[in-house]
Amino acid sequence: MYRIIVIILAVLTALYIIPTAYLNYTEPVEHWDWDEIDVDDISFPDNFIWGVASAAHQVEGNHTTNNWAVWENTSFPDGKPHIARGEKCGLACDHWNRYPEDIKLMQELGVKSYRFSVSWSKIMPEEGVIDQTAIQHYSEMVDSLLAAGIEPMITLHHFCHPMWFEKKGAFEKEGNVADFVEFSKHVFLPLKDRVKYWCTLNEPAVFVIAAYFDGHFPPGKQDPKLAAEVLKNMYLAHVKVYENLKMFDGAEKAQIGIVKNMHQIDPMNDWNLFDRLLSRTVNQGFNGSFIGTFTKGVYHFSFPTLVDLKAKVPNAPYTLDFVGLNYYSHNAMDFSLNLDEALKTRMYPNETPTDMDYTMYPEGFYRAIKEISVLNRPIIITENGVADADDDIRGEFIKKYLYAVSKAIEDGYNVRGYHYWSLMDNFEWDLGYDERFGLYEVDFETQERTLRKGSKEYQRIVKAN
Ligand code: FCB
């Protein structure tokens, strides 16, 4: 009997305790002792780019011909509206008309860079049709930014595309990538003389998981195999856009990158080997498939029993002049044999909550920077911010997250700039207007913008650095 117990204990130690302890050591869910940290002890290099970010659909208003316009007018099979409270994007911040006023807000903050996206559906409302007035609009906006001493950074695809593209199957079909390349050329050619920074796609993995895995973004599909295919095609689309744009005269000056959200995925209980293995698997799909594509040119997206897709994305490692990093928080994976339960988004109960299901986790910012630095490219933070309608934690958020960035730079990571999400409150996709990410509060009745108290931390840090 005694021997059997010893053998069981030995097997348990070998198969469970040793690997779990090893993973806890090599992949810790880091938590810093903030009582010991002086968050004001930060410094940023000369020429560090300070900016703010937005996206066309979320701020411009009057999007009537893109994938979201149709989505917001329809419901899930159970009758629930696709957008929280049945809200419509509508006029949003009316940024299309009010951008001159918004540029003044950027000047008031002291930022020198504005990351925004152009609206494919406004530029190409129908297949093959270019609306020159839309191109002219962005051209004038670029001129106004430059005149105000603010560098434009353009994103070509930020979760939105025209309905005609959606109807063709969007990025579900590799052949449709050519449409995106064509659109990119129409934007790049008239603006390349004035715009240096270009982001091809915003957070493909976030978009794909929401649109094709969970189904809460348009087109609302729940098909893991298709999701894997779409993600591969989006990475391929980045490569094709990069290669095509770089062929134009003067394009060597353009800095072209992709934007990746390095959301941290961790075990709920780090002594539970099953939570560990689950979080590693999800992390491989969400982050690892990106890293593999852009370091080795090999895309691999897999989840046991659901999907296993491996494909070459040739040349991908040679198509980044910089990498855009978005970071907000982390999620805890809690193993269950029930797949829906296992894949649920969970927060750590002992971390400060925000208005969204993102807890405050600045340590993860440092980890995200470290992880993405394997690409060996300059890193530009293209988004980071907090949903905080009461403005209780925005100031603390800004200080702690920027502390993490400063520490990463001090430790040698090549971070060149930071864009706060967002300049002003806006339309937060399926969550509608309740999530308040703005440095400026927006009164959507009057379109009045007011600088929040907590945002003054950002203004102070920008001006001091
Ligand atoms: C990011 C999106 C951005 C905004 C923030 C809160 O994932 O890129 O448009 O919705 O989240």
GROMACS .gro file of C-alpha atoms in nm, residues 87-307:
model
  221
   87GLU     CA    1  -2.807   5.193  -3.054
   88LYS     CA    2  -2.709   5.318  -3.397
   89CYS     CA    3  -2.375   5.473  -3.484
   90GLY     CA    4  -2.548   5.768  -3.655
   91LEU     CA    5  -2.356   6.094  -3.648
   92ALA     CA    6  -2.101   5.962  -3.392
   93CYS     CA    7  -1.871   6.257  -3.308
   94ASP     CA    8  -1.940   6.425  -3.643
   95HIS     CA    9  -1.563   6.422  -3.682
   96TRP     CA   10  -1.607   6.427  -4.061
   97ASN     CA   11  -1.721   6.790  -4.028
   98ARG     CA   12  -1.565   6.885  -3.697
   99TYR     CA   13  -1.209   6.767  -3.753
  100PRO     CA   14  -1.070   7.123  -3.755
  101GLU     CA   15  -1.205   7.168  -3.402
  102ASP     CA   16  -1.071   6.824  -3.305
  103ILE     CA   17  -0.725   6.912  -3.431
  104LYS     CA   18  -0.732   7.204  -3.189
  105LEU     CA   19  -0.804   6.956  -2.910
  106MET     CA   20  -0.495   6.760  -3.011
  107GLN     CA   21  -0.291   7.079  -2.999
  108GLU     CA   22  -0.430   7.153  -2.656
  109LEU     CA   23  -0.304   6.812  -2.543
  110GLY     CA   24   0.034   6.876  -2.700
  111VAL     CA   25   0.038   6.557  -2.908
  112LYS     CA   26   0.228   6.543  -3.235
  113SER     CA   27   0.070   6.242  -3.401
  114TYR     CA   28  -0.284   6.142  -3.492
  115ARG     CA   29  -0.367   5.786  -3.587
  116PHE     CA   30  -0.699   5.765  -3.771
  117SER     CA   31  -0.853   5.535  -4.030
  118VAL     CA   32  -0.994   5.616  -4.369
  119SER     CA   33  -1.334   5.487  -4.462
  120TRP     CA   34  -1.320   5.235  -4.746
  121SER     CA   35  -1.699   5.251  -4.789
  122LYS     CA   36  -1.697   5.629  -4.830
  123ILE     CA   37  -1.406   5.618  -5.073
  124MET     CA   38  -1.545   5.321  -5.270
  125PRO     CA   39  -1.921   5.315  -5.207
  126GLU     CA   40  -1.960   5.066  -5.493
  127GLU     CA   41  -1.718   4.820  -5.643
  128GLY     CA   42  -1.495   4.999  -5.891
  129VAL     CA   43  -1.635   5.345  -5.806
  130ILE     CA   44  -1.411   5.603  -5.643
  131ASP     CA   45  -1.563   5.903  -5.470
  132GLN     CA   46  -1.303   6.172  -5.526
  133THR     CA   47  -1.471   6.404  -5.273
  134ALA     CA   48  -1.392   6.149  -5.000
  135ILE     CA   49  -1.027   6.133  -5.107
  136GLN     CA   50  -1.024   6.513  -5.114
  137HIS     CA   51  -1.169   6.519  -4.764
  138TYR     CA   52  -0.884   6.310  -4.622
  139SER     CA   53  -0.631   6.508  -4.820
  140GLU     CA   54  -0.756   6.831  -4.662
  141MET     CA   55  -0.755   6.670  -4.320
  142VAL     CA   56  -0.393   6.563  -4.370
  143ASP     CA   57  -0.302   6.919  -4.471
  144SER     CA   58  -0.476   7.061  -4.163
  145LEU     CA   59  -0.294   6.816  -3.936
  146LEU     CA   60   0.044   6.897  -4.086
  147ALA     CA   61  -0.027   7.269  -4.061
  148ALA     CA   62  -0.099   7.215  -3.691
  149GLY     CA   63   0.233   7.033  -3.644
  150ILE     CA   64   0.066   6.692  -3.612
  151GLU     CA   65   0.185   6.391  -3.810
  152PRO     CA   66  -0.092   6.183  -3.967
  153MET     CA   67  -0.083   5.803  -3.930
  154ILE     CA   68  -0.338   5.631  -4.151
  155THR     CA   69  -0.502   5.294  -4.093
  156LEU     CA   70  -0.649   5.138  -4.406
  157HIS     CA   71  -0.877   4.880  -4.245
  158HIS     CA   72  -1.014   4.928  -3.895
  159PHE     CA   73  -1.290   4.666  -3.856
  160CYS     CA   74  -1.491   4.815  -4.148
  161HIS     CA   75  -1.532   4.761  -4.516
  162PRO     CA   76  -1.797   4.839  -4.778
  163MET     CA   77  -2.106   4.624  -4.799
  164TRP     CA   78  -2.024   4.525  -5.158
  165PHE     CA   79  -1.700   4.372  -5.026
  166GLU     CA   80  -1.884   4.195  -4.744
  167LYS     CA   81  -2.133   4.053  -4.994
  168LYS     CA   82  -1.847   3.909  -5.200
  169GLY     CA   83  -1.729   3.724  -4.887
  170ALA     CA   84  -1.475   3.985  -4.771
  171PHE     CA   85  -1.155   3.823  -4.642
  172GLU     CA   86  -1.318   3.481  -4.637
  173LYS     CA   87  -1.185   3.442  -4.990
  174GLU     CA   88  -0.819   3.479  -5.069
  175GLY     CA   89  -0.910   3.613  -5.413
  176ASN     CA   90  -1.080   3.916  -5.254
  177VAL     CA   91  -0.750   4.038  -5.110
  178ALA     CA   92  -0.696   4.207  -5.448
  179ASP     CA   93  -0.988   4.446  -5.374
  180PHE     CA   94  -0.822   4.565  -5.057
  181VAL     CA   95  -0.491   4.615  -5.238
  182GLU     CA   96  -0.673   4.818  -5.504
  183PHE     CA   97  -0.840   5.038  -5.241
  184SER     CA   98  -0.507   5.089  -5.062
  185LYS     CA   99  -0.347   5.220  -5.381
  186HIS     CA  100  -0.626   5.475  -5.424
  187VAL     CA  101  -0.553   5.612  -5.078
  188PHE     CA  102  -0.176   5.582  -5.083
  189LEU     CA  103  -0.108   5.751  -5.417
  190PRO     CA  104  -0.262   6.092  -5.345
  191LEU     CA  105  -0.136   6.102  -4.985
  192LYS     CA  106   0.206   5.936  -4.987
  193ASP     CA  107   0.387   6.267  -5.034
  194ARG     CA  108   0.250   6.389  -4.699
  195VAL     CA  109   0.178   6.079  -4.492
  196LYS     CA  110   0.471   5.880  -4.358
  197TYR     CA  111   0.306   5.623  -4.129
  198TRP     CA  112   0.065   5.363  -4.265
  199CYS     CA  113  -0.110   5.084  -4.077
  200THR     CA  114  -0.255   4.825  -4.314
  201LEU     CA  115  -0.497   4.642  -4.083
  202ASN     CA  116  -0.609   4.703  -3.728
  203GLU     CA  117  -0.607   4.402  -3.495
  204PRO     CA  118  -0.698   4.127  -3.744
  205ALA     CA  119  -0.719   3.865  -3.466
  206VAL     CA  120  -0.964   4.073  -3.259
  207PHE     CA  121  -1.177   4.136  -3.566
  208VAL     CA  122  -1.175   3.773  -3.674
  209ILE     CA  123  -1.254   3.629  -3.331
  210ALA     CA  124  -1.545   3.872  -3.293
  211ALA     CA  125  -1.676   3.839  -3.648
  212TYR     CA  126  -1.619   3.470  -3.722
  213PHE     CA  127  -1.568   3.287  -3.391
  214ASP     CA  128  -1.800   3.452  -3.134
  215GLY     CA  129  -2.021   3.620  -3.390
  216HIS     CA  130  -2.078   3.954  -3.217
  217PHE     CA  131  -1.927   4.163  -3.499
  218PRO     CA  132  -2.057   4.149  -3.857
  219PRO     CA  133  -2.102   3.912  -4.034
  220GLY     CA  134  -2.180   3.732  -3.706
  221LYS     CA  135  -2.054   3.386  -3.799
  222GLN     CA  136  -1.948   3.116  -3.553
  223ASP     CA  137  -1.719   2.900  -3.757
  224PRO     CA  138  -1.368   2.832  -3.619
  225LYS     CA  139  -1.237   2.687  -3.946
  226LEU     CA  140  -1.354   2.989  -4.140
  227ALA     CA  141  -1.211   3.219  -3.872
  228ALA     CA  142  -0.869   3.059  -3.916
  229GLU     CA  143  -0.892   3.105  -4.292
  230VAL     CA  144  -1.000   3.471  -4.267
  231LEU     CA  145  -0.716   3.553  -4.029
  232LYS     CA  146  -0.466   3.394  -4.266
  233ASN     CA  147  -0.612   3.595  -4.556
  234MET     CA  148  -0.589   3.917  -4.357
  235TYR     CA  149  -0.221   3.858  -4.285
  236LEU     CA  150  -0.175   3.782  -4.652
  237ALA     CA  151  -0.361   4.106  -4.734
  238HIS     CA  152  -0.111   4.297  -4.524
  239VAL     CA  153   0.177   4.140  -4.717
  240LYS     CA  154   0.020   4.216  -5.055
  241VAL     CA  155  -0.059   4.577  -4.962
  242TYR     CA  156   0.296   4.628  -4.834
  243GLU     CA  157   0.451   4.482  -5.149
  244ASN     CA  158   0.226   4.677  -5.383
  245LEU     CA  159   0.258   5.014  -5.211
  246LYS     CA  160   0.633   4.983  -5.181
  247MET     CA  161   0.660   4.965  -5.560
  248PHE     CA  162   0.548   5.323  -5.606
  249ASP     CA  163   0.791   5.609  -5.655
  250GLY     CA  164   0.897   5.762  -5.327
  251ALA     CA  165   0.738   5.479  -5.127
  252GLU     CA  166   1.067   5.389  -4.961
  253LYS     CA  167   1.002   5.684  -4.726
  254ALA     CA  168   0.670   5.537  -4.618
  255GLN     CA  169   0.670   5.340  -4.295
  256ILE     CA  170   0.420   5.060  -4.336
  257GLY     CA  171   0.318   4.826  -4.055
  258ILE     CA  172   0.031   4.620  -3.919
  259VAL     CA  173  -0.142   4.674  -3.583
  260LYS     CA  174  -0.150   4.383  -3.338
  261ASN     CA  175  -0.335   4.371  -3.011
  262MET     CA  176  -0.114   4.164  -2.779
  263HIS     CA  177  -0.387   4.092  -2.528
  264GLN     CA  178  -0.237   3.880  -2.252
  265ILE     CA  179  -0.400   3.544  -2.195
  266ASP     CA  180  -0.325   3.382  -1.863
  267PRO     CA  181  -0.440   3.092  -1.645
  268MET     CA  182  -0.705   3.182  -1.385
  269ASN     CA  183  -0.519   2.962  -1.136
  270ASP     CA  184  -0.154   2.926  -1.223
  271TRP     CA  185  -0.123   2.605  -1.020
  272ASN     CA  186  -0.393   2.446  -1.232
  273LEU     CA  187  -0.214   2.278  -1.520
  274PHE     CA  188  -0.536   2.261  -1.723
  275ASP     CA  189  -0.589   2.638  -1.698
  276ARG     CA  190  -0.228   2.672  -1.807
  277LEU     CA  191  -0.261   2.446  -2.107
  278LEU     CA  192  -0.585   2.617  -2.209
  279SER     CA  193  -0.434   2.964  -2.186
  280ARG     CA  194  -0.128   2.853  -2.383
  281THR     CA  195  -0.351   2.710  -2.657
  282VAL     CA  196  -0.566   3.023  -2.681
  283ASN     CA  197  -0.256   3.240  -2.669
  284GLN     CA  198  -0.104   3.045  -2.958
  285GLY     CA  199  -0.413   3.110  -3.170
  286PHE     CA  200  -0.447   3.474  -3.079
  287ASN     CA  201  -0.087   3.593  -3.048
  288GLY     CA  202   0.138   3.305  -3.151
  289SER     CA  203  -0.013   3.274  -3.499
  290PHE     CA  204   0.077   3.638  -3.560
  291ILE     CA  205   0.432   3.603  -3.429
  292GLY     CA  206   0.488   3.286  -3.635
  293THR     CA  207   0.361   3.454  -3.950
  294PHE     CA  208   0.581   3.760  -3.916
  295THR     CA  209   0.896   3.586  -3.794
  296LYS     CA  210   0.893   3.265  -4.000
  297GLY     CA  211   0.636   3.327  -4.272
  298VAL     CA  212   0.436   3.035  -4.133
  299TYR     CA  213   0.084   3.083  -4.005
  300HIS     CA  214  -0.052   2.823  -3.764
  301PHE     CA  215  -0.393   2.850  -3.599
  302SER     CA  216  -0.520   2.554  -3.406
  303PHE     CA  217  -0.755   2.455  -3.129
  304PRO     CA  218  -0.800   2.085  -3.046
  305THR     CA  219  -1.121   1.938  -3.192
  306LEU     CA  220  -1.213   2.270  -3.359
  307VAL     CA  221  -0.954   2.376  -3.612
   0.00000   0.00000   0.00000
